[in-house]
Short mmCIF file of C-alpha atoms in Angstrom, two decimals:
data_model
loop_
_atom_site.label_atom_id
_atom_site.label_comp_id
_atom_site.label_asym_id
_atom_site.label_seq_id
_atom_site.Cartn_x
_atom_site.Cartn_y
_atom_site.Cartn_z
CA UNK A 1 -69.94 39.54 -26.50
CA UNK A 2 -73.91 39.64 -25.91
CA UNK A 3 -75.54 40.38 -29.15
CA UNK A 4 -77.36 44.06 -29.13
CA UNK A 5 -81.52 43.07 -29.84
CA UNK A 6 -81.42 46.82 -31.74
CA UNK A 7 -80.39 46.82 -35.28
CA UNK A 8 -77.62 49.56 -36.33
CA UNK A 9 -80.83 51.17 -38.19
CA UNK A 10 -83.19 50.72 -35.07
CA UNK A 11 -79.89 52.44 -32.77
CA UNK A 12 -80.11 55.60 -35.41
CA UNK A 13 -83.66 56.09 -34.94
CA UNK A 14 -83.43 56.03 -31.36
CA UNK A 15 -80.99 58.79 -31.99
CA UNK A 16 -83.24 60.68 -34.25
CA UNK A 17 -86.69 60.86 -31.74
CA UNK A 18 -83.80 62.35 -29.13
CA UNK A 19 -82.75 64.89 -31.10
CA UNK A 20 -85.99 65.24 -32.38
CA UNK A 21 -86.82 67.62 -28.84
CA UNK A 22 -88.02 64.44 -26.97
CA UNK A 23 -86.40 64.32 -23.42
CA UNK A 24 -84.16 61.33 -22.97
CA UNK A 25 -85.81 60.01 -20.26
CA UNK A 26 -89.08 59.45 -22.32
CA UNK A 27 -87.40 57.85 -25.39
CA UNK A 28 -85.49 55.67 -22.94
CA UNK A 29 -88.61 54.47 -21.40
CA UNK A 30 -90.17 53.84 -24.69
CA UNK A 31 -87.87 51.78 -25.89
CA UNK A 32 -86.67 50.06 -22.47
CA UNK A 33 -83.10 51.03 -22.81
CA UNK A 34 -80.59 52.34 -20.04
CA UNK A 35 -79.38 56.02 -20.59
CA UNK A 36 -75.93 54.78 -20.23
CA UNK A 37 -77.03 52.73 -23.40
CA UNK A 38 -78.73 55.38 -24.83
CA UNK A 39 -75.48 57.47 -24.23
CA UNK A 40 -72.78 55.02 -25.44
CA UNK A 41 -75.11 54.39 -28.46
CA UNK A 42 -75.05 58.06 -28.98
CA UNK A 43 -71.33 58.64 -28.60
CA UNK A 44 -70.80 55.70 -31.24
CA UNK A 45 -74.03 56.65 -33.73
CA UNK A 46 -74.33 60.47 -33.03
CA UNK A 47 -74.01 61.92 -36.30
CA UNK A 48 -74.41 58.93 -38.02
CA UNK A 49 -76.59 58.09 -41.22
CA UNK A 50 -77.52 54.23 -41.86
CA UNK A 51 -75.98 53.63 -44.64
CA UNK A 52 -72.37 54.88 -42.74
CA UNK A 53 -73.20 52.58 -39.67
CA UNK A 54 -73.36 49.98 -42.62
CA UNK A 55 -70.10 50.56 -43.66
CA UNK A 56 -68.53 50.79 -40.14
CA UNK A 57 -69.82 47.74 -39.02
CA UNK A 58 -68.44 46.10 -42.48
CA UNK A 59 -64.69 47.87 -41.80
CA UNK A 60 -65.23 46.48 -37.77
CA UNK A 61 -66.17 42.89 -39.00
CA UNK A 62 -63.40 42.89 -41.44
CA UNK A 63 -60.61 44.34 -38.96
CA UNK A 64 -61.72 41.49 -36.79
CA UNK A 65 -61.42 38.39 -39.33
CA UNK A 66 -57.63 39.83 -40.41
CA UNK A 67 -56.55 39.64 -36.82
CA UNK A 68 -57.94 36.71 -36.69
CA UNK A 69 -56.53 35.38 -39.92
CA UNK A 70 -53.08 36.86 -38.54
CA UNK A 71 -53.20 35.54 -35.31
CA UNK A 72 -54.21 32.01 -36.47
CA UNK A 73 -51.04 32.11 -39.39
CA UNK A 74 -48.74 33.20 -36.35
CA UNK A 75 -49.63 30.36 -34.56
CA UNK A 76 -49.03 28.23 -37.30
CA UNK A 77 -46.05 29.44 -38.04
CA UNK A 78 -44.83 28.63 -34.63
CA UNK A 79 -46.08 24.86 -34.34
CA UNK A 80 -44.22 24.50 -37.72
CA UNK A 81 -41.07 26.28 -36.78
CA UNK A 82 -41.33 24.00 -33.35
CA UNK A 83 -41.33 20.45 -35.21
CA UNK A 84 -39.29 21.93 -38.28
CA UNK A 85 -36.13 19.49 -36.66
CA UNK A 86 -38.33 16.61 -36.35
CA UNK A 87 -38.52 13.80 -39.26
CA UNK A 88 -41.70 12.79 -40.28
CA UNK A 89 -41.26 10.13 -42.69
CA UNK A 90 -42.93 7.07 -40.74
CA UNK A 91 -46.59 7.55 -39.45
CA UNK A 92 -45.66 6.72 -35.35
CA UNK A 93 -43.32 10.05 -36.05
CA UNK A 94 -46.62 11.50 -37.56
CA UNK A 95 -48.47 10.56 -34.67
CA UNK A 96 -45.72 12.15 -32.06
CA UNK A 97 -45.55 15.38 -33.97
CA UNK A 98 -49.32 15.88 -33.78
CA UNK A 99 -49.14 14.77 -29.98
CA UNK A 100 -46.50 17.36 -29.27
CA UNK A 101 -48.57 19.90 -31.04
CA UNK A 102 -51.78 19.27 -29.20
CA UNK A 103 -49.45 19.92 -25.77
CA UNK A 104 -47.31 22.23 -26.70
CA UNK A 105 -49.85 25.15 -28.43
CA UNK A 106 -52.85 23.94 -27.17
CA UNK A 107 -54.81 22.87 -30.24
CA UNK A 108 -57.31 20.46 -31.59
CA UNK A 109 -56.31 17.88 -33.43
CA UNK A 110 -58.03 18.35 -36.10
CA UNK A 111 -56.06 21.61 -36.94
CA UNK A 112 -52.62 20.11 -36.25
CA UNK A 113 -53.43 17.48 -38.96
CA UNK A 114 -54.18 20.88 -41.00
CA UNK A 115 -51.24 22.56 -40.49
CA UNK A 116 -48.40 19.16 -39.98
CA UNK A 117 -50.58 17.78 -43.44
CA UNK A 118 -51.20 14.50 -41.54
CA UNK A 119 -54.41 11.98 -42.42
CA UNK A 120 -56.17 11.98 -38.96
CA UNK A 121 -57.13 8.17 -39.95
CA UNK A 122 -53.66 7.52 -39.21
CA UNK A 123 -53.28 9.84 -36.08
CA UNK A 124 -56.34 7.75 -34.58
CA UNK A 125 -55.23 4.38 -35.67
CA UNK A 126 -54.59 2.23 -33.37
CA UNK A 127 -52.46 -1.10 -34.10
CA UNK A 128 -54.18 -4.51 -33.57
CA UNK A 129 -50.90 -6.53 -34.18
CA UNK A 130 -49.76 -9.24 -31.53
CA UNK A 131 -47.12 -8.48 -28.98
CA UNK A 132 -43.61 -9.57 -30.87
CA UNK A 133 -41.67 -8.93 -27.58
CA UNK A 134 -41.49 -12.53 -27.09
CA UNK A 135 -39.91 -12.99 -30.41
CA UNK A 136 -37.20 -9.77 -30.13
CA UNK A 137 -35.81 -10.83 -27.17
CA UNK A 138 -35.35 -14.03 -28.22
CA UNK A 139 -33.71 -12.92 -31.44
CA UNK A 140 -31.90 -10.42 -30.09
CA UNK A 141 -30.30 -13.46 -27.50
CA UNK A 142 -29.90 -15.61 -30.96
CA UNK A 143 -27.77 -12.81 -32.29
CA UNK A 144 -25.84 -12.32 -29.67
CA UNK A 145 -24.78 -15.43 -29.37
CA UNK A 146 -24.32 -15.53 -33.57
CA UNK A 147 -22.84 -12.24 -34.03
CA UNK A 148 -22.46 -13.01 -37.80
CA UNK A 149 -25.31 -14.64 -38.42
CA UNK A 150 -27.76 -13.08 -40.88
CA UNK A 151 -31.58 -12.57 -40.31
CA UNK A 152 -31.83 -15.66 -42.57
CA UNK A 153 -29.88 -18.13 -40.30
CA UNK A 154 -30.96 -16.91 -37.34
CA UNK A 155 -34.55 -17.50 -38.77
CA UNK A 156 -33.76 -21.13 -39.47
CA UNK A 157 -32.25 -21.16 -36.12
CA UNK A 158 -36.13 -19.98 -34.59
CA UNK A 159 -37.57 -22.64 -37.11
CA UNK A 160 -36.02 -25.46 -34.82
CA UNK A 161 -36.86 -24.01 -32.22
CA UNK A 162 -40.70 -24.49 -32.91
CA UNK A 163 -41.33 -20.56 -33.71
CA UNK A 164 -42.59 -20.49 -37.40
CA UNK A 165 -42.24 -16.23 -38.33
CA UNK A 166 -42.92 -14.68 -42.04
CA UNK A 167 -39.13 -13.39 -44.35
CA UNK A 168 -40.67 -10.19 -44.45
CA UNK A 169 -41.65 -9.34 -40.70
CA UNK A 170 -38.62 -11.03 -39.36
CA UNK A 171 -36.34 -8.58 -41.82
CA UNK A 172 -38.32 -5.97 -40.28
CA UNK A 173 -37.99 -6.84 -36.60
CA UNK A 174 -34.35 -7.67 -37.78
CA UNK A 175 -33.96 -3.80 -38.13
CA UNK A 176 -35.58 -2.45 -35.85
CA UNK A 177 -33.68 -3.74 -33.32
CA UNK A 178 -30.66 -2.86 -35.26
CA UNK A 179 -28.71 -6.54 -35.60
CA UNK A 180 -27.47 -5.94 -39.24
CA UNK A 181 -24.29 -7.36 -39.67
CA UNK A 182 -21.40 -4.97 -40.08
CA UNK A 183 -19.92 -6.08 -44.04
CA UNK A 184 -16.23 -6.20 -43.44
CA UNK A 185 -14.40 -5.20 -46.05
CA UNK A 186 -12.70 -8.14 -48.00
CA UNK A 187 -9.28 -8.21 -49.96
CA UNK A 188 -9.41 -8.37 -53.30
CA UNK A 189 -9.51 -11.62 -55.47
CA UNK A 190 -8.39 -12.68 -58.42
CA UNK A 191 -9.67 -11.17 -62.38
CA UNK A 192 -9.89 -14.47 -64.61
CA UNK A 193 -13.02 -16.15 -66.36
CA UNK A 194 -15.03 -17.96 -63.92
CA UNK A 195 -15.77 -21.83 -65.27
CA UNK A 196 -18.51 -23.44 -63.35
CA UNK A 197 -17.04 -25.89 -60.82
CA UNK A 198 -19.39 -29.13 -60.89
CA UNK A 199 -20.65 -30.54 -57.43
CA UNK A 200 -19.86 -33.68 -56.47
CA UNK A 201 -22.99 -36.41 -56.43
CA UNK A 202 -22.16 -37.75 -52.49
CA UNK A 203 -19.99 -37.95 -49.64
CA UNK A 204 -16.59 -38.69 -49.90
CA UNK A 205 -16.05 -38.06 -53.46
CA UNK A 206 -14.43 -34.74 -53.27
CA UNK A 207 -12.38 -33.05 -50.66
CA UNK A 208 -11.09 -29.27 -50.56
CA UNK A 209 -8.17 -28.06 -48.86
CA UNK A 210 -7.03 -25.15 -48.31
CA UNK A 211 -4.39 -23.43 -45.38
CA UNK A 212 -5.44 -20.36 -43.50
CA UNK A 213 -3.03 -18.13 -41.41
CA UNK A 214 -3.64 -16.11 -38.08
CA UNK A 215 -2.29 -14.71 -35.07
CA UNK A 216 -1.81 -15.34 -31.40
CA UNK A 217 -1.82 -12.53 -28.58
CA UNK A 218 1.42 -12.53 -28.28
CA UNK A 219 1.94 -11.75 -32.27
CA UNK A 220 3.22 -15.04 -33.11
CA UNK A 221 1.75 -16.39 -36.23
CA UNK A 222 -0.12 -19.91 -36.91
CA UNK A 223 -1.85 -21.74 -39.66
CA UNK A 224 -4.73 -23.71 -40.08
CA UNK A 225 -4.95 -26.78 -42.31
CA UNK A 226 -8.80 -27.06 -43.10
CA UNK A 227 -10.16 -29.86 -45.22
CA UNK A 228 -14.12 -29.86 -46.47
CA UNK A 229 -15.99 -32.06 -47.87
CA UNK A 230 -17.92 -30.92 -50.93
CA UNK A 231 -21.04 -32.24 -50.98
CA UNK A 232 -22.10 -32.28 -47.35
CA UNK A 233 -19.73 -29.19 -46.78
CA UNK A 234 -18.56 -30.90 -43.68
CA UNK A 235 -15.49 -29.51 -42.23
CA UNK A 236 -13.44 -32.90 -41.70
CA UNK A 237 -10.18 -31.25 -40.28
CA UNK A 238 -8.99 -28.00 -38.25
CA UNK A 239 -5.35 -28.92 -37.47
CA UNK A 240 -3.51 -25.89 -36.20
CA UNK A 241 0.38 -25.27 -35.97
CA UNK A 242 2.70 -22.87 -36.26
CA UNK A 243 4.15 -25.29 -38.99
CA UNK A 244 2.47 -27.43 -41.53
CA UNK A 245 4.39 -29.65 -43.51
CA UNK A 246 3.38 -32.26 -46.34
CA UNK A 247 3.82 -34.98 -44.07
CA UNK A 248 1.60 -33.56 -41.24
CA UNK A 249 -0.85 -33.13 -43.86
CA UNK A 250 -0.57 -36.87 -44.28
CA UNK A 251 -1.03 -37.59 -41.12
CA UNK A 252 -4.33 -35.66 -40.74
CA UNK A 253 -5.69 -37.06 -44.19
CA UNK A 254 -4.74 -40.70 -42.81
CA UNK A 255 -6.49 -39.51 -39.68
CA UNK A 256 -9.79 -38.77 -41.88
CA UNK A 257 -9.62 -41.55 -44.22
CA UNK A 258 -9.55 -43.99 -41.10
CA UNK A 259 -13.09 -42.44 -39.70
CA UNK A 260 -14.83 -42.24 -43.04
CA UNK A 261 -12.58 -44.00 -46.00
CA UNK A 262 -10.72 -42.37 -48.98
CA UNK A 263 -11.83 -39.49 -51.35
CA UNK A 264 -12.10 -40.08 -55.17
CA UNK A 265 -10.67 -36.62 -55.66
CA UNK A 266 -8.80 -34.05 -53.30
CA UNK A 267 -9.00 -30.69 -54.51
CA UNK A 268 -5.44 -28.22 -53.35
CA UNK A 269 -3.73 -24.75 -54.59
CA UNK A 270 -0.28 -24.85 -55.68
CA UNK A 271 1.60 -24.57 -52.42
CA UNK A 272 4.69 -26.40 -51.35
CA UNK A 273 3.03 -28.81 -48.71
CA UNK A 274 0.35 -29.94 -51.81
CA UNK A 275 3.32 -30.42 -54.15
CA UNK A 276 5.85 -32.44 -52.04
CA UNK A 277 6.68 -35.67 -52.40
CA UNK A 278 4.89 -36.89 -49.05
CA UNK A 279 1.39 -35.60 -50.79
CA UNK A 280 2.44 -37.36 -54.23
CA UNK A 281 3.41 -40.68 -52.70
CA UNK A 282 0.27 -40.70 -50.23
CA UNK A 283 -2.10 -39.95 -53.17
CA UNK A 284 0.12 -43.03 -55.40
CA UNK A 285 -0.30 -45.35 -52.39
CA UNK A 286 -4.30 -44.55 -51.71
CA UNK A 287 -5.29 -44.47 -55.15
CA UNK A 288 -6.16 -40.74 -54.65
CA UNK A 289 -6.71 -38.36 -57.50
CA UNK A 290 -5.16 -34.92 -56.83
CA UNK A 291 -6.46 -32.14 -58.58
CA UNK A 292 -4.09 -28.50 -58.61
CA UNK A 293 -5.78 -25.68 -59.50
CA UNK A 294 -4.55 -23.05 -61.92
CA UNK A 295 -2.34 -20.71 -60.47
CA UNK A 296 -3.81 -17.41 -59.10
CA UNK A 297 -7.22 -18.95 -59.78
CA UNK A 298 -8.53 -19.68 -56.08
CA UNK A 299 -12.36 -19.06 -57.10
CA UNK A 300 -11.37 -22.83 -58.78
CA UNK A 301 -11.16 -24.41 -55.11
CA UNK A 302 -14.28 -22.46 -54.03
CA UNK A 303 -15.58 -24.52 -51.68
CA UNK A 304 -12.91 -24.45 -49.43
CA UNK A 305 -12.46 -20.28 -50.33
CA UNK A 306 -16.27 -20.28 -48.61
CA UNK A 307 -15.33 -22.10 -45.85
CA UNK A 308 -12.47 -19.93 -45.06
CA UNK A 309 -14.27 -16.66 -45.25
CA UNK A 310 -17.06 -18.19 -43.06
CA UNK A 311 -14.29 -19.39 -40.45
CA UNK A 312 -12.34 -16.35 -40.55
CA UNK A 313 -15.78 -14.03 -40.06
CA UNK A 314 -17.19 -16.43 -37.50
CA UNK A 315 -14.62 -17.89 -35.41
CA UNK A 316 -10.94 -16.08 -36.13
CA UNK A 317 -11.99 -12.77 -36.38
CA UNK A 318 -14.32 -13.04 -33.44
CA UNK A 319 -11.73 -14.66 -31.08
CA UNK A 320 -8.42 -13.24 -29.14
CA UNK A 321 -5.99 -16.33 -29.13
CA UNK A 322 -3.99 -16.80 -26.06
CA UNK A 323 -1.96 -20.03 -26.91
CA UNK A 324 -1.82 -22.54 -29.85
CA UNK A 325 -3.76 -25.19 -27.07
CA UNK A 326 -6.54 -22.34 -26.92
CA UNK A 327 -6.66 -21.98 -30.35
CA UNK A 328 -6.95 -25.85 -30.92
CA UNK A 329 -9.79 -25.95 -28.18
CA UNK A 330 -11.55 -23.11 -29.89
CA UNK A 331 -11.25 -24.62 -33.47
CA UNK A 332 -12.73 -27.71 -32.42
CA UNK A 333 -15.86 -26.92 -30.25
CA UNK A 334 -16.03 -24.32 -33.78
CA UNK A 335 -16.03 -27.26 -36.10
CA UNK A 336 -18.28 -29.04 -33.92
CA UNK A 337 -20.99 -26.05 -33.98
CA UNK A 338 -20.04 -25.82 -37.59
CA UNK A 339 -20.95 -29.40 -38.74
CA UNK A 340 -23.94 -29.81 -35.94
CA UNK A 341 -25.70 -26.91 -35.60
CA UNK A 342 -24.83 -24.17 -37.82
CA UNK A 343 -27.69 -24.34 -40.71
CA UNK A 344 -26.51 -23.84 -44.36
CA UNK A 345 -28.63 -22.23 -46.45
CA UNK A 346 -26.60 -23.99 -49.98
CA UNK A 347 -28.12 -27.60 -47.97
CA UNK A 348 -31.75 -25.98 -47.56
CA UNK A 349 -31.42 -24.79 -43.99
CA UNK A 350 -29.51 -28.62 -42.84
CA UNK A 351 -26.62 -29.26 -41.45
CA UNK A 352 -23.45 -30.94 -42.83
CA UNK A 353 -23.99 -34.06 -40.34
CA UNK A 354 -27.68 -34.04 -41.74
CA UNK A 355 -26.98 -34.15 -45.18
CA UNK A 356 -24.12 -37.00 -44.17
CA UNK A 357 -26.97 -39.35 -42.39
CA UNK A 358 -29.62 -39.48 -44.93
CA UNK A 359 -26.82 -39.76 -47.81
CA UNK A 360 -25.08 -43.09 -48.14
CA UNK A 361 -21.10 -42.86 -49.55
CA UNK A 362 -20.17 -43.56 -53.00
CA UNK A 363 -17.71 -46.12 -53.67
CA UNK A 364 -13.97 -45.72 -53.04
CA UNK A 365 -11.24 -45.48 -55.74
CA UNK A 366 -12.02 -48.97 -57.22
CA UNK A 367 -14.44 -47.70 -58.79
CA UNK A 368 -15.12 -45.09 -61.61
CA UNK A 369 -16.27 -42.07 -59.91
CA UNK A 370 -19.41 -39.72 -60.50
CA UNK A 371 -18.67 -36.48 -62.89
CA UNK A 372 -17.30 -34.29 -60.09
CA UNK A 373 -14.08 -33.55 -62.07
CA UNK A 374 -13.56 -30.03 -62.86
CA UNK A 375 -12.44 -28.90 -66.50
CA UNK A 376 -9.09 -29.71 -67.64
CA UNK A 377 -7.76 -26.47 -68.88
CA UNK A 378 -8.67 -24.97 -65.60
CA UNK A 379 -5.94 -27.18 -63.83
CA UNK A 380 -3.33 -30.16 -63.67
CA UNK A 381 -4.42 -33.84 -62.57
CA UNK A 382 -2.48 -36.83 -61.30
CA UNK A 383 -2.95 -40.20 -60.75
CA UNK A 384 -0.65 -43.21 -60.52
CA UNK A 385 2.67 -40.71 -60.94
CA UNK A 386 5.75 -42.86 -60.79
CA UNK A 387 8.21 -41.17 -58.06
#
């Protein structure tokens, strides 16, 4: 509204000369006014002292900062109401919520920071990282084709692959694109006191074994005979059957032994194919020591426990067998990936065939072996039993 030039005071003493007996016209004139202004001034004023005109102009000034006051807490009220569903924990969702604001109702931004409580340094900041969609597709291709590989592997996996990225950002792009492995609930294991197993000092000198049972589509069952070699945690042997006895574990230890020689030490549970006589002649005849773990202890043939739960989690459970030939097939090209190209993180990031290379074997039997054997009151040992 234009601003009146005549003071409240100057208005009443317009008033006053007209009521004084001077015609309107004149006082008009004098003081260059309309007489519809004189007339609305005297319809507001008439009767008026100053000091009332005072106070009505206070009571109209202070009407007209309440509704003000009101209407600005009303619309408040409804920009808050509008977003109260919205999470604003991270400051992009800050950012959106002041955005929405400033379309929605029509405001500055300024007073949706006000009102939301946001920092308007971090509505107007404006990221200068590097484009990482490079990186998150290739990731997301890496875990597709490693469904349970962890944001670790799959970072050593990017490492060979000449693309060098920081723990912490590749976590974060790890979770943002939502690749978190699913934890699948395990049975439970065994209660005893846990004795430190000791690792062996190379190749050769200690092998785990260890029998692992699964199904074909058609419901018929199958076990696998997996053997591991400590140190380089190379997985020697995936023999599958829907029978295993101790003389086809003979076989497939004769089959290993002629690639890569005899083991010092072979490392077994209690279970009938390990404790027949075809295992106790073989490890006579070789020169083999054959170490039993305690009963109901398996955490005491851990190495071969690890490799079962990562076979089971990466291969077994991952894979809908249609025959026993399929699940040979399948085993092997696994325990090729497995020895060539998974990376380990207990070898560093290597692979088992790695570690193999730049390691030379120990000596066979004829000679005393390195102090890979585990505690005696953990277990029972053999050698040279008379059958």
């Amino acid at each position: 509204m234009k601003k009146s030039r005549f003071s409240e005071e100057q208005i009443i003493g317009i008033l006053r000369e007209q009521e004084a007996g001077r015609p309107t016209a004149e006082v008009c004139r004098k003081h260059g006014v309309s007489e519809a202004t004189f007339f609305r001034w005297k319809a507001k004023y008439g009767g008026l002292e100053v000091s009332e005109a005072k106070r009505l102009k206070t009571l109209e000034d202070e009407n007209a900062r309440l509704k003000r006051l009101l209407a600005e807490a009303m619309l408040d009220n409804a920009v808050l109401k509008d977003l109260a569903g919205k999470k604003m924990v991270t400051p992009a969702a800050r950012r959106a919520a002041v955005a929405h604001a400033q379309a929605v109702h029509g405001i500055s931004q300024r007073r949706a920071c006000a009102i939301l409580g946001v920092d308007r340094s971090s509505v107007r900041y404006r990221s200068r990282r590097m484009d990482d969609a490079p990186l998150r597709i290739r990731l997301r291709e890496l875990a597709a084709q490693r469904r349970r590989f962890g944001y670790r592997r799959l970072g050593l996996l990017l490492t060979r692959e000449g693309v060098k990225v920081n723990a912490k950002k590749l976590l974060r792009i790890y979770r943002e694109e939502g690749l978190r492995v699913r934890r699948r609930g395990g049975r439970k294991r065994a209660l005893g006191t846990r004795a430190p197993v000791a690792v062996p000092q190379g190749p050769n000198q200690r092998w785990s074994l260890d029998f692992v049972s699964d199904a074909l589509s058609d419901g018929r069952r199958f076990r696998i005979l997996a053997v591991v070699d400590d140190f380089t945690r190379e997985c020697l042997c995936l023999a599958a059957d829907t029978s295993l006895s101790g003389r086809r574990v003979v076989r497939e230890l004769d089959a290993i032994a002629a690639r890569r020689g005899w083991p010092v030490v072979c490392v077994s549970d209690n279970g009938t194919e390990f404790t027949s006589m075809a295992i106790l002649a073989w490890a006579q005849e070789r020169r083999v020591e054959w170490h039993y773990i305690a009963p109901g202890k398996p955490f005491q043939n851990a190495f071969a426990e690890s490799f079962n739960g990562r076979l089971r989690d990466e291969c077994l459970n991952e894979t809908l067998f249609t025959s026993l030939t399929h699940a040979r097939a399948v085993l092997e090209a696994w325990r090729s990936d497995y020895n060539h190209v998974r990376p380990h993180t207990g070898l560093g990031g290597a692979t088992p065939i790695e570690v193999a290379t730049r390691t030379s074997p120990q000596p066979g039997p004829g000679h005393a072996p390195a102090p890979v054997a585990i505690n005696a009151h953990s277990g029972h040992h053999m050698r040279g039993l008379a059958l």
